[in-house]
Amino acid sequence: MHFIRLVLVAVGAARLSLAVATSRSGLLQRADTQQSIYSASPPAPPAPEDITVIELPLPPVAPNNVIGSCTKVINSRGTGCIGKVTGLGSGNFLPDNKHVVASVIFTGAPAAPDPRSIYTGLQLIIVKADKTTFPNGDPWKCITCGMPPANQLGRVDLMDYPQAFSDGKRVLAGPQVIDCSPFQLSSKKCTPDVTHIYPIRWNTSPTGDGAGGSIRELRLHPEDNHLGFNSLAIGSDGSVSQAAYIGRFVFNKAPTIGTPLSARYDLSNVTALIDPQERAQIYVEGNELKINQSAIGIGELRGFSGSGQEVTYIGAPTESCNIDVYAIHLITGKIRRLTAHPEYVDPVDISPDDAWTAVMDTRGTGRQMWLSGMRGIPPIVDMVATAAISSTRNNGERRFFQPWLIDQYGDRGQYFGQQINGAGDGSPGSVNDPEWNGRADPKWSPDGTRIVYYQAQTVSPECGGINPLPCYNSTEPGGRQERMMMATLTSRKPCTRRAPVPFADVVPWGTPFVPGSTISSPRYIPGGNYTLRGQVSGTAMVEITGGADNTSIDTIAVTYFNYSDDGASILNGGERVTVTTPYGGQNEVDWFSDIVQTGATHGTKTTTPGGLHLSVNVFKNLAIFTGNLTTTLDGTVWYQPANGT
């Protein structure tokens, strides 16, 4: 047996220690769930499998960012250095299963005309994953260093979520495509002179002019011809909304309208992944509230299934305060809940055969249990609180993510998956050191035997100072604070990836995007008093207070009377939540809770007499608490994090 390091959270003088037992590779088992995510009986959970984790090589580290600090003593081959903070963004495998794409920031290069001067700034590299080297002896190769200016017109300084195309010649990196055609990226013939960067443009103008719409969180469809992406909008009231889209790649060699007027990829046949009938998850019939868990509500697109038939996304909560990932079929609109642990999950990747899911999740850390641990509460207050709830998952730059492996049937019973990096001693720098936190996205190899992910070390101010978590020097080469890891599922045999299912542009349940059109604002339930009936027993009396001009919701109060959706646990008591958004992304929350749960689980979810007051910005994830909210489940007490932790 192995153990995740104790996680200490404190509220005032009170402290809670959480020790989570893991198997030889970290199979987390908990008994605090109350329901399976599938109505039909899924098979028994899989046994834990042996997983080995190694670190993939990166360029050497310069001592500082001073010009010329990357000396030949540090890198005798003259192929560049990175800093302690690398700007690392690891991506997926090339189709040969032997290389991984990544973005890094090179620093310390000498000034031109020294040939080493090309190794500077944000660049795309590929890294050997089979312990071999390139002909020059390096286990990595810079693809974009030294490209002629004429080959990178329209280039932007953003290469997040690098994703290789299945042809092995191109990489999606930020809002642009890096192309070494006709050569493989790993070939010695792929040189800067033959590499090009082509920007991606989404036309939102009815006349086709301008720079196009803002796109973020780009994900490549497995058949290479379509792109999924998100677009943010900030309302005049400070609220933040987002819509997800899918469109077809069309290479435009010589555009005559819109910017940039250089070779680029245009997005055509774009569809907003929004139900045109706007059927809501929570809606009103007379004076009753109803919940439709089959309603389509894509909060943020996160990728595609291995076969390309499904879109993965963060959706509206199924249970209150539970942030989960879901998958929806592009044609049928059928929805699957991929995760059901009460902790927070976000990055996700489905295996090439669609049989497994790799996620980055806070499960096992206790980070969110004070807020989300009580199961079976309907997601009523979440209509105003979801943004604030999700923003408490981090402490600024410290994420509490670790990589987990879950089978296709999802969390159920006492099965909550297997920690991919669970087989370690938790010591500083070890593969499961809790101060090395996961980033987005974990990625499967095409042959289904390996998963690559990357991590960042917790550094000041997220440790040290007023934070009781100690800071320690990095054990990585050169004191590097980011690293790229590869997990091998040693008992699995390589498989041949089947061709993904082609997508023909039409999403029957989506809304075709017309340039110049706008996405309608979300419809809010009018202020008033409503009744929500439990699926098995009891009722919830809901009071909704509308915001300014009744175009938003300001406050939700819920009182439970023997309420139960599963017949196993019963809720009584209630809570009241008020949220205001004074400016972009800022949430000011007043939360009062006094819920008692009986039956299969005995628990309470209570605030101190003055309530919990939470101030958090969704773009910064630095929560400031006044007052306390505490959840107790069968004698286990979960406290909120102290301010600054």
XYZ file of C-alpha atoms in Angstrom:
645
model
C 0.000 0.000 0.000
C 1.088 3.581 -0.705
C -0.213 6.825 0.689
C -0.807 10.269 -0.704
C 0.898 12.816 1.551
C -1.264 14.300 4.281
C -3.131 17.351 3.093
C -3.492 19.962 5.818
C -6.143 22.652 5.658
C -6.852 25.042 8.476
C -9.672 27.350 9.505
C -8.562 29.450 12.482
C -7.144 27.051 15.055
C -8.943 24.028 13.609
C -7.069 21.603 11.364
C -8.135 18.611 9.351
C -5.750 15.942 8.093
C -6.749 13.712 5.205
C -4.929 10.465 4.521
C -6.081 8.635 1.400
C -4.947 5.043 0.933
C -3.930 3.958 -2.534
C -3.068 0.586 -3.980
C 0.153 -0.256 -5.753
C -0.653 2.307 -8.431
C -3.180 4.396 -6.542
C -6.724 3.007 -6.751
C -8.824 5.448 -4.764
C -11.775 3.909 -2.972
C -14.273 5.905 -0.940
C -17.635 5.007 0.501
C -19.152 8.484 0.465
C -20.951 8.231 -2.865
C -24.647 7.486 -2.929
C -25.340 6.661 -6.520
C -23.867 5.266 -9.707
C -23.686 7.515 -12.740
C -25.404 4.820 -14.820
C -28.953 3.589 -14.416
C -28.103 0.189 -15.898
C -25.757 -2.049 -13.949
C -22.172 -1.519 -15.151
C -19.558 -4.249 -14.805
C -17.449 -4.594 -11.679
C -14.708 -1.970 -11.382
C -11.370 -2.910 -12.932
C -8.506 -4.112 -10.772
C -5.637 -1.641 -10.365
C -2.944 -2.081 -12.971
C 0.795 -1.534 -12.826
C 1.815 1.893 -14.044
C 5.329 3.238 -14.338
C 5.979 6.971 -14.569
C 9.118 8.607 -15.942
C 10.076 12.177 -16.718
C 10.655 13.173 -20.327
C 13.741 15.233 -21.194
C 13.667 18.984 -21.796
C 16.365 21.473 -22.887
C 18.973 22.474 -20.271
C 18.253 25.327 -17.883
C 19.957 28.723 -18.071
C 20.917 30.292 -14.712
C 18.973 33.471 -15.565
C 17.381 35.361 -18.450
C 20.402 37.513 -19.238
C 21.450 37.529 -22.887
C 24.228 34.980 -23.322
C 23.628 33.151 -20.031
C 22.978 29.963 -22.014
C 26.657 29.208 -22.518
C 28.315 26.327 -24.323
C 29.206 24.938 -20.921
C 25.480 24.542 -20.225
C 24.578 23.405 -23.753
C 27.622 22.277 -25.699
C 25.549 21.677 -28.853
C 24.397 25.289 -28.965
C 20.733 24.292 -29.212
C 19.327 26.577 -26.559
C 18.239 26.747 -22.912
C 15.014 27.264 -21.052
C 14.466 28.997 -17.720
C 13.446 27.675 -14.337
C 9.945 28.774 -15.307
C 9.752 27.146 -18.701
C 6.329 28.164 -20.004
C 5.888 24.436 -20.591
C 2.784 23.212 -22.328
C 2.931 19.530 -23.201
C 0.703 18.109 -25.873
C 0.043 14.761 -27.487
C 2.105 12.108 -29.218
C 3.051 12.125 -32.856
C 1.424 9.197 -34.721
C 4.635 7.160 -34.415
C 4.119 6.934 -30.604
C 7.803 7.932 -30.210
C 7.604 11.714 -29.888
C 5.590 14.222 -27.849
C 4.918 17.817 -28.887
C 5.377 20.645 -26.390
C 5.835 24.394 -26.171
C 8.585 26.023 -24.077
C 10.149 29.445 -23.634
C 13.821 29.595 -24.587
C 15.989 32.139 -22.764
C 19.582 33.266 -22.290
C 20.562 32.996 -25.942
C 23.463 35.120 -27.178
C 22.686 38.051 -29.446
C 22.699 37.803 -33.230
C 24.610 37.094 -35.399
C 25.565 34.164 -33.186
C 23.682 31.164 -34.674
C 22.490 30.249 -31.174
C 20.421 33.477 -31.077
C 17.493 31.671 -32.717
C 16.804 29.787 -29.482
C 14.783 32.498 -27.795
C 11.166 33.102 -26.855
C 8.150 30.815 -27.123
C 8.796 27.877 -29.455
C 7.392 24.479 -30.384
C 9.567 21.440 -29.718
C 9.162 17.693 -30.082
C 10.591 15.388 -27.420
C 11.762 11.805 -27.719
C 9.568 9.407 -25.704
C 11.574 6.238 -26.390
C 14.892 7.126 -24.682
C 16.633 7.758 -28.026
C 18.094 10.981 -29.412
C 18.027 12.979 -32.611
C 21.112 12.817 -34.890
C 22.742 15.755 -33.066
C 22.502 13.929 -29.724
C 19.633 15.953 -28.241
C 16.508 14.106 -27.047
C 14.446 17.082 -28.217
C 14.218 19.203 -31.351
C 13.004 22.770 -31.828
C 10.616 22.985 -34.762
C 10.043 26.755 -34.932
C 13.437 28.158 -33.877
C 15.031 30.149 -36.695
C 12.057 30.226 -39.061
C 12.336 32.949 -41.736
C 9.952 35.875 -41.108
C 8.200 35.194 -44.407
C 7.228 31.724 -43.139
C 5.390 32.993 -40.056
C 3.194 35.883 -41.131
C 0.383 36.372 -38.653
C 2.145 34.369 -35.948
C 0.943 35.054 -32.390
C 2.872 34.521 -29.178
C 0.591 31.756 -27.940
C 1.176 28.012 -28.329
C -1.049 26.507 -25.665
C -2.511 22.987 -25.957
C -0.187 21.797 -28.766
C -1.819 18.921 -30.640
C -0.228 16.968 -33.474
C -2.280 16.082 -36.533
C -2.418 12.409 -37.423
C -0.290 13.035 -40.529
C 2.737 13.762 -38.307
C 3.497 16.900 -40.310
C 1.408 19.547 -38.559
C 0.688 20.748 -35.042
C -2.149 22.882 -33.733
C -0.572 25.250 -31.168
C -2.768 28.042 -29.895
C -4.747 29.759 -32.684
C -2.336 28.647 -35.413
C -1.085 25.599 -37.297
C 2.625 24.806 -37.508
C 3.280 22.908 -40.735
C 6.405 21.107 -41.928
C 4.797 19.513 -44.992
C 5.744 17.516 -46.935
C 8.094 16.230 -44.233
C 7.439 14.534 -40.931
C 8.129 16.765 -37.942
C 10.576 14.174 -36.621
C 12.496 13.983 -39.920
C 15.883 15.653 -40.330
C 14.385 17.190 -43.472
C 12.003 19.200 -41.294
C 14.074 22.346 -40.929
C 13.108 25.960 -40.116
C 13.356 26.913 -43.798
C 10.546 24.518 -44.788
C 8.360 25.087 -41.712
C 5.424 27.499 -41.839
C 3.016 28.948 -39.306
C -0.522 29.607 -40.484
C -2.951 31.555 -38.266
C -6.544 30.399 -37.768
C -9.363 32.859 -38.452
C -13.005 32.583 -37.423
C -15.057 35.015 -39.469
C -17.699 36.756 -37.364
C -18.341 39.687 -39.705
C -21.208 39.611 -42.251
C -18.880 41.367 -44.712
C -15.919 39.091 -43.999
C -13.581 41.887 -42.939
C -11.560 42.356 -39.781
C -9.533 40.006 -37.633
C -12.369 37.621 -36.837
C -13.682 36.337 -33.539
C -11.712 35.509 -30.431
C -11.103 31.776 -29.957
C -9.631 29.918 -26.977
C -9.169 26.398 -25.595
C -8.781 24.931 -29.098
C -9.120 21.158 -29.517
C -8.422 19.206 -32.707
C -10.941 16.610 -33.858
C -9.283 13.166 -34.352
C -10.030 13.211 -38.093
C -7.924 16.405 -38.445
C -10.515 18.364 -40.437
C -12.465 20.053 -37.656
C -11.703 22.270 -34.706
C -13.567 22.649 -31.429
C -13.132 25.926 -29.559
C -14.658 28.306 -27.017
C -15.319 32.031 -27.088
C -15.721 34.269 -24.042
C -18.018 37.235 -23.570
C -18.135 39.621 -20.605
C -21.488 41.271 -19.985
C -22.060 44.879 -19.000
C -22.936 43.648 -15.498
C -19.526 41.964 -15.071
C -20.837 38.462 -15.704
C -18.761 36.088 -17.821
C -20.369 33.788 -20.374
C -18.884 31.353 -22.840
C -20.088 29.387 -25.821
C -18.535 26.359 -27.519
C -18.250 25.828 -31.277
C -17.061 23.367 -33.885
C -15.991 24.285 -37.421
C -14.210 22.872 -40.453
C -10.594 23.747 -41.295
C -10.212 25.249 -44.775
C -6.734 26.239 -45.928
C -6.833 29.654 -47.629
C -3.605 30.136 -49.538
C -4.292 33.703 -50.727
C -7.141 35.430 -48.854
C -8.483 38.663 -50.301
C -10.499 39.841 -47.296
C -10.119 39.762 -43.552
C -6.873 39.865 -41.630
C -4.201 38.716 -41.812
C -3.961 38.809 -45.596
C -1.556 35.902 -45.642
C -1.938 32.170 -46.012
C -4.148 30.961 -43.177
C -6.722 28.433 -42.043
C -10.309 29.680 -42.135
C -13.087 28.084 -40.140
C -16.172 27.285 -42.191
C -19.534 25.670 -41.426
C -19.232 26.729 -37.804
C -21.870 25.452 -35.386
C -22.525 26.767 -31.900
C -22.941 23.810 -29.557
C -26.130 25.289 -28.187
C -29.592 23.773 -28.285
C -31.603 25.994 -30.688
C -34.713 25.317 -28.593
C -32.825 26.537 -25.511
C -34.208 23.769 -23.320
C -32.881 24.480 -19.859
C -31.608 22.061 -17.246
C -33.829 23.786 -14.675
C -37.146 25.174 -15.864
C -40.568 26.208 -14.622
C -43.934 24.497 -15.043
C -46.601 26.548 -13.313
C -45.263 27.119 -9.830
C -42.974 24.093 -9.895
C -39.297 23.800 -10.779
C -38.284 20.830 -12.920
C -34.814 19.423 -13.603
C -33.985 17.925 -16.982
C -30.624 16.146 -16.712
C -30.750 15.433 -20.464
C -30.735 19.138 -21.320
C -27.778 20.285 -23.392
C -25.694 22.804 -21.468
C -22.057 22.938 -22.589
C -20.116 25.271 -20.341
C -16.661 24.760 -21.865
C -15.578 22.390 -24.618
C -12.649 20.223 -23.489
C -12.023 17.931 -26.481
C -13.293 14.876 -28.327
C -13.550 11.163 -27.724
C -10.972 8.861 -29.312
C -13.354 7.942 -32.133
C -14.374 11.583 -32.583
C -18.064 10.818 -32.108
C -18.397 12.736 -28.851
C -17.499 16.190 -27.540
C -16.220 16.361 -23.974
C -17.111 19.381 -21.865
C -17.674 20.872 -18.435
C -21.403 21.099 -17.955
C -24.061 22.292 -15.562
C -23.778 20.346 -12.284
C -25.804 17.184 -11.806
C -25.398 17.554 -8.037
C -24.895 20.828 -6.215
C -21.312 22.117 -6.079
C -20.013 19.130 -8.093
C -18.004 20.196 -11.156
C -17.818 17.261 -13.578
C -16.969 16.483 -17.179
C -19.474 15.048 -19.630
C -19.528 13.735 -23.179
C -22.220 14.393 -25.766
C -22.627 12.555 -29.057
C -22.220 14.941 -31.998
C -25.139 13.420 -33.897
C -27.595 11.982 -31.372
C -27.059 14.469 -28.543
C -26.876 11.625 -26.014
C -25.048 12.738 -22.878
C -22.751 10.722 -20.598
C -21.518 11.905 -17.212
C -17.850 10.906 -17.235
C -17.037 11.744 -13.616
C -19.086 11.778 -10.410
C -16.600 12.294 -7.586
C -17.535 15.415 -5.576
C -14.118 17.000 -6.155
C -13.284 19.278 -9.107
C -12.281 17.921 -12.529
C -11.466 19.797 -15.705
C -8.768 18.499 -18.101
C -9.834 15.241 -19.753
C -8.789 12.938 -22.584
C -10.582 9.795 -23.787
C -8.481 6.870 -24.991
C -8.250 6.018 -28.712
C -10.607 3.036 -28.238
C -13.081 5.109 -26.150
C -12.710 2.616 -23.272
C -10.839 4.784 -20.745
C -10.748 8.364 -19.519
C -7.706 10.211 -18.196
C -8.488 13.280 -16.101
C -6.772 15.879 -13.972
C -8.799 16.002 -10.770
C -8.570 17.271 -7.201
C -9.989 13.968 -5.912
C -7.954 12.602 -3.046
C -6.837 16.058 -1.857
C -9.969 17.192 0.012
C -9.742 20.573 -1.711
C -13.468 20.891 -2.483
C -15.114 18.509 -0.015
C -16.102 21.292 2.417
C -18.343 22.630 -0.317
C -19.200 19.631 -2.505
C -18.924 16.562 -0.275
C -22.605 16.190 0.584
C -24.155 14.189 -2.240
C -27.680 14.289 -3.594
C -28.333 18.028 -3.223
C -30.062 19.259 -6.390
C -28.146 21.985 -8.276
C -30.458 24.867 -7.397
C -28.155 27.457 -5.815
C -25.663 26.576 -8.550
C -27.692 28.742 -10.917
C -25.870 31.684 -9.296
C -22.900 30.056 -7.552
C -21.193 27.768 -10.105
C -18.567 30.305 -11.212
C -17.531 30.993 -7.624
C -17.626 27.293 -6.689
C -15.305 26.320 -9.535
C -12.922 29.189 -8.740
C -12.076 27.838 -5.274
C -10.328 24.798 -6.808
C -6.960 26.594 -7.043
C -4.914 28.779 -4.761
C -3.753 31.176 -7.444
C -1.107 29.363 -9.461
C -1.259 26.284 -7.241
C -3.522 23.688 -8.748
C -4.435 20.597 -6.760
C -4.762 18.367 -9.825
C -3.311 14.876 -10.053
C -3.804 12.499 -13.024
C -6.430 9.752 -12.691
C -7.478 6.802 -14.858
C -11.175 5.856 -14.980
C -12.840 3.154 -17.067
C -15.599 3.984 -19.555
C -18.364 3.247 -17.022
C -17.194 6.007 -14.739
C -17.215 6.551 -10.990
C -19.529 4.116 -9.230
C -19.981 2.459 -5.862
C -16.628 2.614 -4.114
C -14.699 2.953 -7.386
C -13.273 6.364 -8.158
C -10.518 5.356 -10.529
C -6.794 4.867 -10.145
C -4.258 7.594 -9.520
C -1.893 7.360 -12.465
C 1.111 8.579 -10.461
C 0.080 6.886 -7.207
C 3.070 4.561 -6.889
C 5.537 6.824 -5.150
C 6.631 7.792 -1.664
C 5.365 11.390 -1.843
C 8.803 12.815 -1.098
C 9.964 16.113 -2.647
C 10.362 15.667 -6.381
C 8.829 12.179 -6.465
C 6.273 11.305 -9.133
C 3.417 11.773 -6.643
C 4.809 14.739 -4.719
C 1.601 16.705 -3.924
C 3.472 19.978 -4.391
C 3.884 19.111 -8.079
C 0.437 19.776 -9.501
C -0.996 18.713 -12.829
C -1.801 21.041 -15.715
C -4.021 20.590 -18.754
C -4.214 18.264 -20.685
C -3.292 14.606 -20.145
C -2.946 12.918 -23.542
C -3.099 9.271 -24.665
C -0.636 7.738 -27.075
C -2.201 6.505 -30.338
C -1.434 2.897 -29.355
C -3.292 3.258 -26.033
C -0.409 2.232 -23.760
C 0.888 5.574 -22.468
C -0.342 8.898 -21.116
C 1.693 12.096 -21.120
C 0.990 14.994 -18.771
C 2.851 17.931 -17.267
C 3.178 19.493 -13.831
C 4.296 22.662 -12.092
C 5.892 22.928 -8.669
C 4.211 24.993 -5.966
C 6.291 28.136 -5.374
C 5.896 31.355 -3.389
C 3.446 32.967 -2.641
C 1.389 29.753 -2.841
C 3.820 28.282 -0.303
C 5.851 29.902 2.453
C 5.150 33.196 4.214
C 1.657 33.156 5.719
C 0.973 29.906 3.880
C 1.747 26.941 6.168
C 2.841 24.884 3.163
C 6.659 24.987 3.110
C 8.562 25.960 -0.018
C 11.527 23.832 -1.061
C 14.067 24.059 -3.833
C 13.251 22.146 -6.985
C 15.031 18.832 -7.420
C 14.756 19.142 -11.212
C 17.809 19.855 -13.422
C 18.808 23.497 -13.041
C 16.064 24.037 -10.470
C 13.410 23.782 -13.179
C 9.873 24.296 -11.830
C 7.933 22.509 -14.567
C 8.243 18.978 -15.880
C 6.733 16.632 -18.443
C 5.809 13.116 -17.319
C 4.941 9.928 -19.189
C 2.975 7.068 -17.637
C 3.201 3.611 -19.192
C 0.408 1.094 -18.568
C 2.808 -1.821 -18.511
C 0.294 -4.670 -18.823
C -1.319 -3.265 -21.977
C -0.334 -4.327 -25.456
C -0.102 -1.710 -28.213
C -3.182 -1.506 -30.382
C -3.683 -0.117 -33.862
C -5.787 2.987 -33.706
C -8.936 2.702 -35.749
C -9.748 5.506 -38.146
C -11.931 8.098 -36.362
C -15.526 8.431 -37.473
C -15.729 11.248 -40.071
C -17.778 14.291 -39.139
C -19.881 15.871 -41.884
C -20.242 19.394 -40.411
C -23.848 18.990 -39.243
C -24.662 18.898 -35.517
C -28.422 18.192 -35.472
C -28.840 19.531 -31.930
C -26.592 22.582 -32.432
C -27.163 26.070 -33.813
C -25.486 26.969 -37.137
C -23.423 30.111 -36.698
C -24.140 32.975 -39.103
C -21.413 35.661 -39.286
C -22.727 38.845 -37.724
C -25.150 37.025 -35.468
C -24.891 36.999 -31.681
C -25.519 34.219 -29.230
C -28.648 34.882 -27.228
C -28.195 35.680 -23.559
C -29.133 32.901 -21.166
C -32.734 32.940 -20.037
C -33.227 33.296 -16.306
C -36.015 31.897 -14.201
C -38.176 34.834 -13.077
C -38.119 35.836 -9.454
C -40.760 34.082 -7.382
C -41.528 31.130 -5.141
C -41.407 27.595 -6.551
C -41.624 23.966 -5.463
C -39.188 21.240 -6.503
C -40.393 17.720 -5.803
C -37.919 15.008 -4.871
C -37.781 12.082 -7.285
C -38.490 9.700 -4.396
C -39.855 11.834 -1.558
C -40.272 15.293 -0.117
C -40.089 18.776 -1.518
C -37.775 21.747 -1.787
C -39.285 25.211 -1.478
C -37.295 27.609 -3.668
C -37.309 31.391 -3.498
C -35.636 33.186 -6.411
C -34.869 36.911 -6.341
C -34.187 38.555 -9.689
C -31.340 40.974 -10.305
C -31.517 44.352 -12.003
C -34.375 44.540 -14.524
C -34.983 40.842 -13.793
C -32.352 39.908 -16.424
C -30.383 37.846 -13.944
C -30.736 36.039 -10.650
C -29.449 37.713 -7.526
C -30.399 35.350 -4.693
C -31.628 31.775 -4.342
C -32.974 30.319 -1.105
C -33.909 26.639 -0.782
C -35.638 24.842 2.109
C -35.750 21.036 2.086
C -38.522 18.939 3.669
C -37.634 15.219 3.715
C -36.233 15.671 0.209
C -34.715 12.645 -1.548
C -33.863 11.832 -5.158
C -32.456 8.367 -4.474
C -34.480 7.074 -1.519
C -31.290 6.373 0.415
C -30.476 9.766 1.925
C -32.878 12.498 3.009
C -32.315 16.249 3.183
C -33.842 18.729 5.627
C -32.957 22.354 6.328
C -31.806 24.793 3.695
C -29.399 27.367 2.325
C -29.442 30.844 0.870
C -26.896 32.193 -1.619
C -26.514 35.728 -2.992
C -24.000 36.531 -5.740
C -23.064 39.881 -7.225
C -20.573 40.506 -10.052
C -19.267 44.082 -9.696
C -16.825 43.753 -12.608
C -15.483 41.239 -15.103
C -15.053 37.837 -13.508
C -15.394 39.078 -9.918
C -17.845 37.187 -7.684
C -18.978 38.413 -4.270
C -20.894 35.640 -2.511
C -22.956 35.546 0.683
C -23.731 31.948 1.652
C -25.883 30.709 4.524
C -26.350 26.957 4.965
C -27.909 24.632 7.531
C -28.618 21.294 5.807
C -29.015 17.991 7.646
C -28.711 14.668 5.809
C -29.992 11.398 7.240
C -30.373 7.836 5.990
C -27.462 6.091 4.259
C -25.243 9.068 5.110
C -25.483 11.205 8.219
C -24.176 14.651 7.533
C -24.461 18.389 7.975
C -23.521 21.336 5.786
C -23.492 24.439 7.949
C -22.157 27.967 8.028
C -21.164 30.006 11.047
C -23.952 32.303 12.373
C -22.884 35.219 10.177
C -22.654 33.016 7.105
C -19.792 32.482 4.671
C -18.707 35.446 2.582
C -16.546 34.616 -0.410
C -14.722 36.996 -2.727
C -13.103 35.428 -5.792
C -12.259 36.291 -9.387
C -12.742 33.529 -11.964
C -9.574 34.599 -13.810
C -7.334 34.543 -10.701
C -8.763 31.779 -8.450
C -7.643 33.450 -5.226
C -10.495 33.014 -2.758
C -10.872 35.254 0.288
C -13.207 33.892 2.965
C -14.964 35.610 5.844
C -16.840 33.190 8.071
C -16.904 29.427 7.613
C -18.802 26.698 5.781
C -18.195 23.183 7.126
C -19.419 19.810 5.862
C -19.504 16.759 8.148
C -20.151 13.295 6.681
C -20.469 10.252 8.951
C -18.168 11.889 11.467
C -15.546 13.144 8.987
C -15.258 16.933 9.056
C -14.266 18.929 5.990
C -13.170 22.545 6.479
C -12.690 25.191 3.835
C -9.099 26.236 3.039
C -7.678 29.101 5.062
C -7.181 32.345 3.167
C -4.045 32.136 1.048
C -3.846 28.325 1.078
